[in-house]
PDB file of C-alpha atoms and ligand atoms in Angstrom:
ATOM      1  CA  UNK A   1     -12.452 -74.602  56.592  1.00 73.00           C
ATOM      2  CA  UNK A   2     -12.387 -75.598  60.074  1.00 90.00           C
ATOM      3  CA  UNK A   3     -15.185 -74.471  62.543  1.00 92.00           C
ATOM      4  CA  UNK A   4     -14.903 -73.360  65.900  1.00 97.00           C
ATOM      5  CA  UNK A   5     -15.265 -74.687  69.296  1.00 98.00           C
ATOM      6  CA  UNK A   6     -15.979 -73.605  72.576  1.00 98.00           C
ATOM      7  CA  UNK A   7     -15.806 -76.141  75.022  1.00 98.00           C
ATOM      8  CA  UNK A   8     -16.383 -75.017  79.142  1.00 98.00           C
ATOM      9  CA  UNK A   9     -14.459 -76.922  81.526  1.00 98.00           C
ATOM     10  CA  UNK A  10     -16.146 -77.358  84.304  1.00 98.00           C
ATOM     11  CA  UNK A  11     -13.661 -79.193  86.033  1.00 98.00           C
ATOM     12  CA  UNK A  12     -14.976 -80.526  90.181  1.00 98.00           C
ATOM     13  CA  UNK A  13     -18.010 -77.875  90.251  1.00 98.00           C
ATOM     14  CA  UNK A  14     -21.194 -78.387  90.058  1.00 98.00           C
ATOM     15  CA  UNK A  15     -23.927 -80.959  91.565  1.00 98.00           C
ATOM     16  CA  UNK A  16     -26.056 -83.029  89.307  1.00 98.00           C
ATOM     17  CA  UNK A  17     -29.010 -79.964  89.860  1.00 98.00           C
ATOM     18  CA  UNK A  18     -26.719 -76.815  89.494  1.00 98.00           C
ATOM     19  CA  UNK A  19     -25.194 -78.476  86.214  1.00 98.00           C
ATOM     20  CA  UNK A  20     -28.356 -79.072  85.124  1.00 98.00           C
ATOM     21  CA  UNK A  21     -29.706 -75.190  85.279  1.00 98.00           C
ATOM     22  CA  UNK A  22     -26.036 -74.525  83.889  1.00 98.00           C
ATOM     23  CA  UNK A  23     -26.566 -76.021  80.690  1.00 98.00           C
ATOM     24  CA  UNK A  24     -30.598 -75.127  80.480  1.00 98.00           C
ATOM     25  CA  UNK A  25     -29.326 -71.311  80.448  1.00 98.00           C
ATOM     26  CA  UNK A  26     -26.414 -72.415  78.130  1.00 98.00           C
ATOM     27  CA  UNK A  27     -28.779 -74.195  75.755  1.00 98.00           C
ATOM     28  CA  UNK A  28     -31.822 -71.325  76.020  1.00 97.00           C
ATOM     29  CA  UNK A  29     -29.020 -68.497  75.500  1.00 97.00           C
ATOM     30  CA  UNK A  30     -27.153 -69.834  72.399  1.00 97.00           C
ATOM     31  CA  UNK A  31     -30.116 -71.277  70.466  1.00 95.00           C
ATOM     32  CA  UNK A  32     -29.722 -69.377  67.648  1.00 90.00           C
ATOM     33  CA  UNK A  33     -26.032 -70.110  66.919  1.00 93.00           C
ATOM     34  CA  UNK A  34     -25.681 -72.996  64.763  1.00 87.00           C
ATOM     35  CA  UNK A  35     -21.742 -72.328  62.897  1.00 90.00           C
ATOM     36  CA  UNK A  36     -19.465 -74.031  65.153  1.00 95.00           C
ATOM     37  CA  UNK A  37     -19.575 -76.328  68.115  1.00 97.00           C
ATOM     38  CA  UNK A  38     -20.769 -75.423  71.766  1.00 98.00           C
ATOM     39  CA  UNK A  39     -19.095 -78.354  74.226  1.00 98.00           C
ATOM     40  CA  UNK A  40     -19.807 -79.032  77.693  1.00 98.00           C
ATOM     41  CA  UNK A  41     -17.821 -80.989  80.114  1.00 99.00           C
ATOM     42  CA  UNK A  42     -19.241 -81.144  83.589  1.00 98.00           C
ATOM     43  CA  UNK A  43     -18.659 -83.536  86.196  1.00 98.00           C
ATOM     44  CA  UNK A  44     -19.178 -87.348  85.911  1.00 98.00           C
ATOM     45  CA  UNK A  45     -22.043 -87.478  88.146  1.00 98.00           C
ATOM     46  CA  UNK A  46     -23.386 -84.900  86.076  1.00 98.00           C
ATOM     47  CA  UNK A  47     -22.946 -86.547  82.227  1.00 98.00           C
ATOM     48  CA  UNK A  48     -26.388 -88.174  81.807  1.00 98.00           C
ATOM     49  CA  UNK A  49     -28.731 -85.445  82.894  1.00 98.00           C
ATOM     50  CA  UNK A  50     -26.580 -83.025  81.248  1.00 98.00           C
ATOM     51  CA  UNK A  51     -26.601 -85.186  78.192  1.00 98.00           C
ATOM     52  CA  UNK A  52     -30.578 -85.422  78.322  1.00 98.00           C
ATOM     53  CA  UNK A  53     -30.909 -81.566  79.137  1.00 98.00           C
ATOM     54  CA  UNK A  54     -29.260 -80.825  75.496  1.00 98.00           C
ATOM     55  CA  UNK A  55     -30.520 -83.256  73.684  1.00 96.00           C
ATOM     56  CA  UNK A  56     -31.490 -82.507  70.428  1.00 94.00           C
ATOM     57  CA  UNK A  57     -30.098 -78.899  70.663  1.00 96.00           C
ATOM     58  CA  UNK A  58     -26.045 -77.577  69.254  1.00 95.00           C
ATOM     59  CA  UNK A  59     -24.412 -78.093  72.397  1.00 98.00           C
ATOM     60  CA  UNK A  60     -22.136 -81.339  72.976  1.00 98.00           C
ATOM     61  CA  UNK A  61     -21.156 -82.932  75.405  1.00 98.00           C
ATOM     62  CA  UNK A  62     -17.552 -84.318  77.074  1.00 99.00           C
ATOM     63  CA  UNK A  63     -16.129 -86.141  79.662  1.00 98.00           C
ATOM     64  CA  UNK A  64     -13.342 -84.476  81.579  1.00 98.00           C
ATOM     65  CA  UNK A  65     -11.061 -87.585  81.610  1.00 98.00           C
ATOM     66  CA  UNK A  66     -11.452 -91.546  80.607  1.00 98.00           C
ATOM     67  CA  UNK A  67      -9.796 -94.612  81.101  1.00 98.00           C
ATOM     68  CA  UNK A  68      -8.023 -96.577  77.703  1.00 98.00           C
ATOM     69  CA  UNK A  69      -9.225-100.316  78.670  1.00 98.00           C
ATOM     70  CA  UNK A  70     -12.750-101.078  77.614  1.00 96.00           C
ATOM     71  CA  UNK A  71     -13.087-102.602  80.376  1.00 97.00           C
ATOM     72  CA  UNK A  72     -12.018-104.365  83.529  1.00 97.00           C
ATOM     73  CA  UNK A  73     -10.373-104.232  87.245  1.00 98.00           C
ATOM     74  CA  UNK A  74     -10.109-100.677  87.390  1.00 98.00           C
ATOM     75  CA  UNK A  75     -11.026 -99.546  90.475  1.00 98.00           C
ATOM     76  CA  UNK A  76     -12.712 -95.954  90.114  1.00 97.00           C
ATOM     77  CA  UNK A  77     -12.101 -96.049  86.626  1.00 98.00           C
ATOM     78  CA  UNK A  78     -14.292 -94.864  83.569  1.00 98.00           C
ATOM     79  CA  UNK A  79     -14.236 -96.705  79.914  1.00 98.00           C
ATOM     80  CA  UNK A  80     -14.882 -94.297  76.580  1.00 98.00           C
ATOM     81  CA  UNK A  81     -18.416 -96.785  76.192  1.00 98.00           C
ATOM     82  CA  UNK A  82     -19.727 -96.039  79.938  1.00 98.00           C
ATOM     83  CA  UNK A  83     -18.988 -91.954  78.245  1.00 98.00           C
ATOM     84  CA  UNK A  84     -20.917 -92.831  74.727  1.00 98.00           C
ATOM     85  CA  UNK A  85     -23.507 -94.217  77.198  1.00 97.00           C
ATOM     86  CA  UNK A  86     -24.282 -90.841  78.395  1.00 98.00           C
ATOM     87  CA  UNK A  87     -23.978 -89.241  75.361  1.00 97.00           C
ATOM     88  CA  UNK A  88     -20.918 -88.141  75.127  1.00 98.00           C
ATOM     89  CA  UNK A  89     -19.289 -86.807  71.795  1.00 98.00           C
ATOM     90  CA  UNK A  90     -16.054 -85.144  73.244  1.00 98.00           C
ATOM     91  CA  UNK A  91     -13.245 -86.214  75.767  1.00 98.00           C
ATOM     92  CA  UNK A  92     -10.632 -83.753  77.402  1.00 99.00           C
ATOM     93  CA  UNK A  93      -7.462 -85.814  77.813  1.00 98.00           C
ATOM     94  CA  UNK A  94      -4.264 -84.662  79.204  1.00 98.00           C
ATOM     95  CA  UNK A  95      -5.175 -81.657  81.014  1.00 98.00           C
ATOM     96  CA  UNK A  96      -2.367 -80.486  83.245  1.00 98.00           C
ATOM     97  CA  UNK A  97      -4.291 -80.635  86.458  1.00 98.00           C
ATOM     98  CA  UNK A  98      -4.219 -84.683  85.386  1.00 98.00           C
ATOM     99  CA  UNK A  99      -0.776 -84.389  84.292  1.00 98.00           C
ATOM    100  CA  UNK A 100       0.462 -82.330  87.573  1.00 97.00           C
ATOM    101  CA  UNK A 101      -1.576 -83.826  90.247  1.00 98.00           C
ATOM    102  CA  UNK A 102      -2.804 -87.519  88.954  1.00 97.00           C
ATOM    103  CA  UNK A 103       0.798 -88.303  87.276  1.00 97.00           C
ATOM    104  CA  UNK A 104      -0.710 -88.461  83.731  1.00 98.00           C
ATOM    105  CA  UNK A 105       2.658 -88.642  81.109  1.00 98.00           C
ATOM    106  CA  UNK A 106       2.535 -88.051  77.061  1.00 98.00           C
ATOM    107  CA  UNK A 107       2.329 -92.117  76.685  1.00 98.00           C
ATOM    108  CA  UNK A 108      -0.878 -92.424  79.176  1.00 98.00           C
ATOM    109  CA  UNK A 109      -2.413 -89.710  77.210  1.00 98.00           C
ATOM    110  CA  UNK A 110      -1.315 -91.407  74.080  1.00 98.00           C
ATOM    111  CA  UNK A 111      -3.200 -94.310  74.639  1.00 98.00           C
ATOM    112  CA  UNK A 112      -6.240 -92.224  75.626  1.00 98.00           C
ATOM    113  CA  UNK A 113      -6.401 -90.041  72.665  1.00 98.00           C
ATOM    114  CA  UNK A 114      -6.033 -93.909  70.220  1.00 98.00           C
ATOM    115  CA  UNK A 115      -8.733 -95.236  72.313  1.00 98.00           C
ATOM    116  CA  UNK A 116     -10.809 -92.013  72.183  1.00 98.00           C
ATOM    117  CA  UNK A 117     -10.916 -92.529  68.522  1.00 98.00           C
ATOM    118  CA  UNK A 118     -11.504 -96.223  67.646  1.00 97.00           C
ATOM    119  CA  UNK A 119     -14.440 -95.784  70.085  1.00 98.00           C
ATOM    120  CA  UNK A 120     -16.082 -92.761  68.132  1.00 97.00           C
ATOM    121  CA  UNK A 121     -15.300 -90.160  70.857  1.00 98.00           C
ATOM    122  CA  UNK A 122     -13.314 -86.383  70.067  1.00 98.00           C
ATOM    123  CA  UNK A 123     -10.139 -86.602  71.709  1.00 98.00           C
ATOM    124  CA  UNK A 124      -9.595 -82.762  73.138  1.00 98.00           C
ATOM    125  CA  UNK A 125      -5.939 -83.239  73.833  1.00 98.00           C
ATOM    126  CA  UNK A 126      -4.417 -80.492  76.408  1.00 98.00           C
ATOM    127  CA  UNK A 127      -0.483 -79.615  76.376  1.00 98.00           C
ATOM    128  CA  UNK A 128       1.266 -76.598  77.456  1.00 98.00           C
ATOM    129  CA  UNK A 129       4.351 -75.402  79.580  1.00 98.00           C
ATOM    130  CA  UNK A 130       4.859 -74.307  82.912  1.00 98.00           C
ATOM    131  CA  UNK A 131       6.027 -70.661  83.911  1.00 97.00           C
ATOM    132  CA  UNK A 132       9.583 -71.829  84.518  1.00 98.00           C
ATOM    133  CA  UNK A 133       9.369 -73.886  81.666  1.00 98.00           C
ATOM    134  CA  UNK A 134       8.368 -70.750  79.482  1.00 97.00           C
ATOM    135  CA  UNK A 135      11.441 -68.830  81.682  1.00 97.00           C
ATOM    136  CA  UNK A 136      13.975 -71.644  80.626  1.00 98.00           C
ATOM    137  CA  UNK A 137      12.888 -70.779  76.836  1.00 97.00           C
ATOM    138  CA  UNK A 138      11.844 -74.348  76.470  1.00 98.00           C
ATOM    139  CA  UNK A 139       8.165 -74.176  75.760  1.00 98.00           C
ATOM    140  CA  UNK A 140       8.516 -75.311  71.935  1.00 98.00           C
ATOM    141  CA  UNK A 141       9.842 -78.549  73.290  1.00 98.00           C
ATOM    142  CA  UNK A 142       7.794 -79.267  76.089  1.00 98.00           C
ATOM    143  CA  UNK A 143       4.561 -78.255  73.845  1.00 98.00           C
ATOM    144  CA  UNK A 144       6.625 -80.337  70.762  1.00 98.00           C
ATOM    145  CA  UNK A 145       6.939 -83.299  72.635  1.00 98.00           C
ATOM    146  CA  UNK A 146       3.791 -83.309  74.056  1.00 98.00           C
ATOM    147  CA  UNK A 147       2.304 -82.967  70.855  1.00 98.00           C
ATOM    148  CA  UNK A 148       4.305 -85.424  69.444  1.00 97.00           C
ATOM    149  CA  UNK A 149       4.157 -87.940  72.243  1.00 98.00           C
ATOM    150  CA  UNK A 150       0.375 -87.490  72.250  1.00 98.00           C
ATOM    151  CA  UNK A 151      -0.027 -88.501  68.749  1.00 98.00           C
ATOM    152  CA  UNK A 152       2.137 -91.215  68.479  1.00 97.00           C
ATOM    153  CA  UNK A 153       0.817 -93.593  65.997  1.00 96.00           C
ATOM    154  CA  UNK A 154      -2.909 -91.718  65.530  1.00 95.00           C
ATOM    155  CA  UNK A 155      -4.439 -92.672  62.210  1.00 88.00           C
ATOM    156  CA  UNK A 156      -7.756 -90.384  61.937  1.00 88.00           C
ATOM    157  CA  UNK A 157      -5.725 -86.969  63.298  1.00 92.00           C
ATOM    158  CA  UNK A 158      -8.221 -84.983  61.554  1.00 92.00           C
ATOM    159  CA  UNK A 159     -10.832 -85.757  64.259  1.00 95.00           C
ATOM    160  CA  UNK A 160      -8.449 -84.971  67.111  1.00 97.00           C
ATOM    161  CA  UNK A 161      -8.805 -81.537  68.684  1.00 98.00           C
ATOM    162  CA  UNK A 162      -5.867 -79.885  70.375  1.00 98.00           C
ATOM    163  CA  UNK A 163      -5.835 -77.434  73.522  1.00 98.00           C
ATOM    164  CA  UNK A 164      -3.082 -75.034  73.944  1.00 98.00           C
ATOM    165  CA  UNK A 165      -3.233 -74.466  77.708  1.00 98.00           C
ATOM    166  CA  UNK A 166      -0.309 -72.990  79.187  1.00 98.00           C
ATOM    167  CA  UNK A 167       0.012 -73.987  82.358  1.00 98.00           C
ATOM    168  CA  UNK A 168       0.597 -70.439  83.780  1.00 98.00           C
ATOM    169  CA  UNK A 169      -2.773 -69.370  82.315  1.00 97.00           C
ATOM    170  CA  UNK A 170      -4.818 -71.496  84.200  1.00 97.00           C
ATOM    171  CA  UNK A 171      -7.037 -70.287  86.733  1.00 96.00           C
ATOM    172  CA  UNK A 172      -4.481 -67.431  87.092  1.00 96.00           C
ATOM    173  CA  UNK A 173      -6.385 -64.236  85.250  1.00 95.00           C
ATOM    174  CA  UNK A 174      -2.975 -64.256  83.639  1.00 96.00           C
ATOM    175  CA  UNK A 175      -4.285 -64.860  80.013  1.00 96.00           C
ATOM    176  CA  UNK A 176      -1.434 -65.167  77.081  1.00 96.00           C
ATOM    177  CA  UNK A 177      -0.916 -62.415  75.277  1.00 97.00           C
ATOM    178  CA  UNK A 178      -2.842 -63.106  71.559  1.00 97.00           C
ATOM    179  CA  UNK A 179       0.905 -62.802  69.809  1.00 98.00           C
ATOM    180  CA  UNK A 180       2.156 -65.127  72.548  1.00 98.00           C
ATOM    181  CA  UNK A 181      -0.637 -68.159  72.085  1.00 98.00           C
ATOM    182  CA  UNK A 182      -0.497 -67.570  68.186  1.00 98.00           C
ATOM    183  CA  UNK A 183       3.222 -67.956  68.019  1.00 98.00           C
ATOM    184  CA  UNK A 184       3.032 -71.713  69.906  1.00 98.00           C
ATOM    185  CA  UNK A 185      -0.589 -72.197  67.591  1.00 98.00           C
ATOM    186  CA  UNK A 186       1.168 -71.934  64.798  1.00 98.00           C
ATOM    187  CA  UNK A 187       4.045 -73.965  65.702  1.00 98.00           C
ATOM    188  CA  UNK A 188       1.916 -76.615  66.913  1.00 98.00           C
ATOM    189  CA  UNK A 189       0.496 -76.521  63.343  1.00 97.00           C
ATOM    190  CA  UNK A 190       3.506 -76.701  61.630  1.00 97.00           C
ATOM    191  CA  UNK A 191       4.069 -79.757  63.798  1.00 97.00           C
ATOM    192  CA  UNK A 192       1.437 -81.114  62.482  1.00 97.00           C
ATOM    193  CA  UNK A 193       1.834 -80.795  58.906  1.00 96.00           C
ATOM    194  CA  UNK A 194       5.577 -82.062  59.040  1.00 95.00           C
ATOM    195  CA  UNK A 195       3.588 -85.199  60.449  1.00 93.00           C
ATOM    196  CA  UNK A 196       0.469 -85.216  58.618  1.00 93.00           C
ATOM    197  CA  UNK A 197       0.735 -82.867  55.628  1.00 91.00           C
ATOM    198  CA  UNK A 198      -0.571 -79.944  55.753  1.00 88.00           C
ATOM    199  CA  UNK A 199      -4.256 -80.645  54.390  1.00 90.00           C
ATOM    200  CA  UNK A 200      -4.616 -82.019  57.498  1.00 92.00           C
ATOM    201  CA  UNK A 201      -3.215 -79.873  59.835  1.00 94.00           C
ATOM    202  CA  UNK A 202      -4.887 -77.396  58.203  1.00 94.00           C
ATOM    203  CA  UNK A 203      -8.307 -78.690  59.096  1.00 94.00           C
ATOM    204  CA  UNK A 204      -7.201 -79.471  62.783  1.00 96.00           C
ATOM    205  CA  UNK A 205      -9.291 -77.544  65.197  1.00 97.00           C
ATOM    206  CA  UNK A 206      -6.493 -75.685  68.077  1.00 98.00           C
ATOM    207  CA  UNK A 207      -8.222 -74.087  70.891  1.00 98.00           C
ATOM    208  CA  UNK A 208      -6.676 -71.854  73.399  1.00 98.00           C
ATOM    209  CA  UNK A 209      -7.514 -72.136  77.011  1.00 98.00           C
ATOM    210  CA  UNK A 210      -6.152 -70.254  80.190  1.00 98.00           C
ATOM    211  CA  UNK A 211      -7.796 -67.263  81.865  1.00 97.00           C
ATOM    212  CA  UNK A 212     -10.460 -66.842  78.966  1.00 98.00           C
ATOM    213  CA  UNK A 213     -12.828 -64.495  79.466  1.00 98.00           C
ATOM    214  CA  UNK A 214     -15.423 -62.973  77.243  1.00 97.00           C
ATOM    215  CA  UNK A 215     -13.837 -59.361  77.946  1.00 97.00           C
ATOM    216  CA  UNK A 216      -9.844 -61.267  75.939  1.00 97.00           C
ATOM    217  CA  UNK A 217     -11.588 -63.766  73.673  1.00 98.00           C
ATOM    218  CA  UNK A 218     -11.725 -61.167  70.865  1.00 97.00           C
ATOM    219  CA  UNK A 219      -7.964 -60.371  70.625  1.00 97.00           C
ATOM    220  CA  UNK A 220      -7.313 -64.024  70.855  1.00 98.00           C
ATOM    221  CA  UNK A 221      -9.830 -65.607  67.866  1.00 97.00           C
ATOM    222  CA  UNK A 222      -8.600 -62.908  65.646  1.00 97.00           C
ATOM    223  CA  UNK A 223      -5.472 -64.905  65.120  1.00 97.00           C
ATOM    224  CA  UNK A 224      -5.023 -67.469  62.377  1.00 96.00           C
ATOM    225  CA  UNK A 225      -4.633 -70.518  63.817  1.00 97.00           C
ATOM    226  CA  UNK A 226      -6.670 -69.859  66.974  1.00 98.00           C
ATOM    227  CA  UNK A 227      -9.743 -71.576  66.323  1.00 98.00           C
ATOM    228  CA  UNK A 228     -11.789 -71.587  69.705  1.00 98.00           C
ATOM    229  CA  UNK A 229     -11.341 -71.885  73.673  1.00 98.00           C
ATOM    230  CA  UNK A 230     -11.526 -74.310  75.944  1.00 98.00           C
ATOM    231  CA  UNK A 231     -12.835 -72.108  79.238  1.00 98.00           C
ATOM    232  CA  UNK A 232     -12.631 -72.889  82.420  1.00 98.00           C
ATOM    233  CA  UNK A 233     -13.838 -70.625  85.952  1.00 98.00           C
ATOM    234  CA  UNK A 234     -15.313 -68.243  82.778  1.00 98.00           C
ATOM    235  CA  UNK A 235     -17.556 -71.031  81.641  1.00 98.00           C
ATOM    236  CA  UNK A 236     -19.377 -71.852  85.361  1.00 98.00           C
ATOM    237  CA  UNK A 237     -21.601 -68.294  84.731  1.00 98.00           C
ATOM    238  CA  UNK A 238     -24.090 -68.635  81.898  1.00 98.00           C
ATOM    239  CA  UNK A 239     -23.645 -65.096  81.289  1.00 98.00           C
ATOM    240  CA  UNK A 240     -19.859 -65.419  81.067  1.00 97.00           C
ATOM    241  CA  UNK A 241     -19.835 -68.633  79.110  1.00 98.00           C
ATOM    242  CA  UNK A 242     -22.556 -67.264  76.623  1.00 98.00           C
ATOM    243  CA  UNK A 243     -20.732 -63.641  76.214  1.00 98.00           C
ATOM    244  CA  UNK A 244     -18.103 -66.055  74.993  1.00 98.00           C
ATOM    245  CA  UNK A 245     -19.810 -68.115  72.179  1.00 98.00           C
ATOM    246  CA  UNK A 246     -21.017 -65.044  71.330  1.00 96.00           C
ATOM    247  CA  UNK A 247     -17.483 -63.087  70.726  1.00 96.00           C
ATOM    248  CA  UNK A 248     -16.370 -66.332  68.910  1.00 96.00           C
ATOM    249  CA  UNK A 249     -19.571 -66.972  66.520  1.00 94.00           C
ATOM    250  CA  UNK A 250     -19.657 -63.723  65.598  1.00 89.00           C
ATOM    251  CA  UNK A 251     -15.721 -63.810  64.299  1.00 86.00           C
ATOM    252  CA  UNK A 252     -14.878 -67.021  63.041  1.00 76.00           C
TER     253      UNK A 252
HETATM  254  P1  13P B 301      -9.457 -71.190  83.446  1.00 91.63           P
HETATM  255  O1  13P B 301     -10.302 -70.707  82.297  1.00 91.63           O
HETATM  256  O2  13P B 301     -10.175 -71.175  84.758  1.00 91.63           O
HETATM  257  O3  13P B 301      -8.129 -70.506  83.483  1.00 91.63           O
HETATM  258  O4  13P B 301      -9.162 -72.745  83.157  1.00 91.63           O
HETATM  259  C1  13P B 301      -8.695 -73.132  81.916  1.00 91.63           C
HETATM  260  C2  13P B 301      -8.741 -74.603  81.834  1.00 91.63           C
HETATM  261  O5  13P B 301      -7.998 -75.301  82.527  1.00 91.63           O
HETATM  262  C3  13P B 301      -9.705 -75.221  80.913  1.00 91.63           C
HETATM  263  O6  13P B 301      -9.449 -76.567  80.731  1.00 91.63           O
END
């Protein structure tokens, strides 16, 4: 059976003290839940005292982005052991703001998501289409390719986790319907066994992220092959965040 995830997003928000009373509340308000996995991705500047505030408790925590060299002349860069360094467990790769605005393409986030793995890091990797994208009636390619792209060559796929953010969603308060994200879920899943048979794909954990709040999460987790959310603007309010784990814990 797979378990669930929440992971929260917390994207370019957040000093090092704000993130730090973030995840306190996070950590005091969800102590109880033990079932699935409670991830938190703040800023950089924020990994290490994040990482030491939940120490020892069930929350994780990811990077928001990493470099594939281990090392080297890369100017502004960050390598997957500087991220294990600070205790990360988790990386989101691929998000579309990285995509869109930092010219990230399926083969850059291809070598991510292999170097993710061989240095003991969960690869969250993000794909979804645009809103003309979903217009044009294309959004099992785009999401196919970047699937397919993104996995090129991946040995260990069952610890990979995949996001299902279209692009649309995001930030919008225009959440996909739960019909609408199951139908690409469960394509992406089909992908996946054609590739990987379907033990596999059947353990592979697919979130859904765009416009999650705790007032939609329920309709969404009710589907089959939705198996948690990755939240962002919903996931910078304790209460929000928490309402959230809550709704998913107690239905998965
Ligand atoms: P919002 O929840 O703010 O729509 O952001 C989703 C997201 O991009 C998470 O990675």
């Amino acid at each position: 059976m797979r378990k669930w995830i929440v992971a929260g997003n917390w994207k370019m928000h957040n000093t090092i003290a704000e993130s730090i009373a973030l995840a306190k509340a996070i950590k005091e308000g969800s102590a109880g839940i033990q079932s699935g996995a409670i991830v938190l991705a703040p800023p950089f500047t924020a990994l290490f005292s994040v990482g030491e505030t939940i120490k020892g408790s069930n929350l994780s925590l990811a990077a928001q982005n990493m470099h594939y060299e281990d090392k080297g002349a890369f100017t502004g860069e960050i390598a997957p052991s500087m991220l294990k360094d600070t205790g990360c467990a988790y990386v989101i790769l691929g998000h579309s703001e990285r995509r869109k605005y930092f010219h990230e393409r399926d083969n850059d986030v291809n070598l991510k998501v292999k170097k993710a793995l061989t240095s003991g890091l969960i690869p969250i990797m993000c794909v979804g289409e645009t809103d003309e994208e979903r217009e044009k009636g294309v959004t099992q390619d785009v999401v196919g390719r970047q699937v397919q792209q993104g996995l090129n060559g991946v040995e260990k796929i069952e610890n990979v986790v995949i996001a299902y953010e279209p692009v649309w969603a995001i930030g919008t308060g225009k959440v996909a319907t739960s019909a609408q994200a199951q139908e690409v879920h469960a394509f992406i899943r089909g992908l996946l066994k054609n590739t990987f048979g379907g033990k596999k794909a059947d353990d592979i954990c697919i979130l859904y992220g765009g416009s999650v709040t705790k007032d939609n999460v329920g309709d969404l987790i009710a589907m089959n092959d939705i198996d948690g959310a990755l939240v962002g603007g919903a996931s910078l309010k304790a209460d929000g965040f928490l309402g959230i784990i809550k709704e998913i814990s107690g239905r998965k």
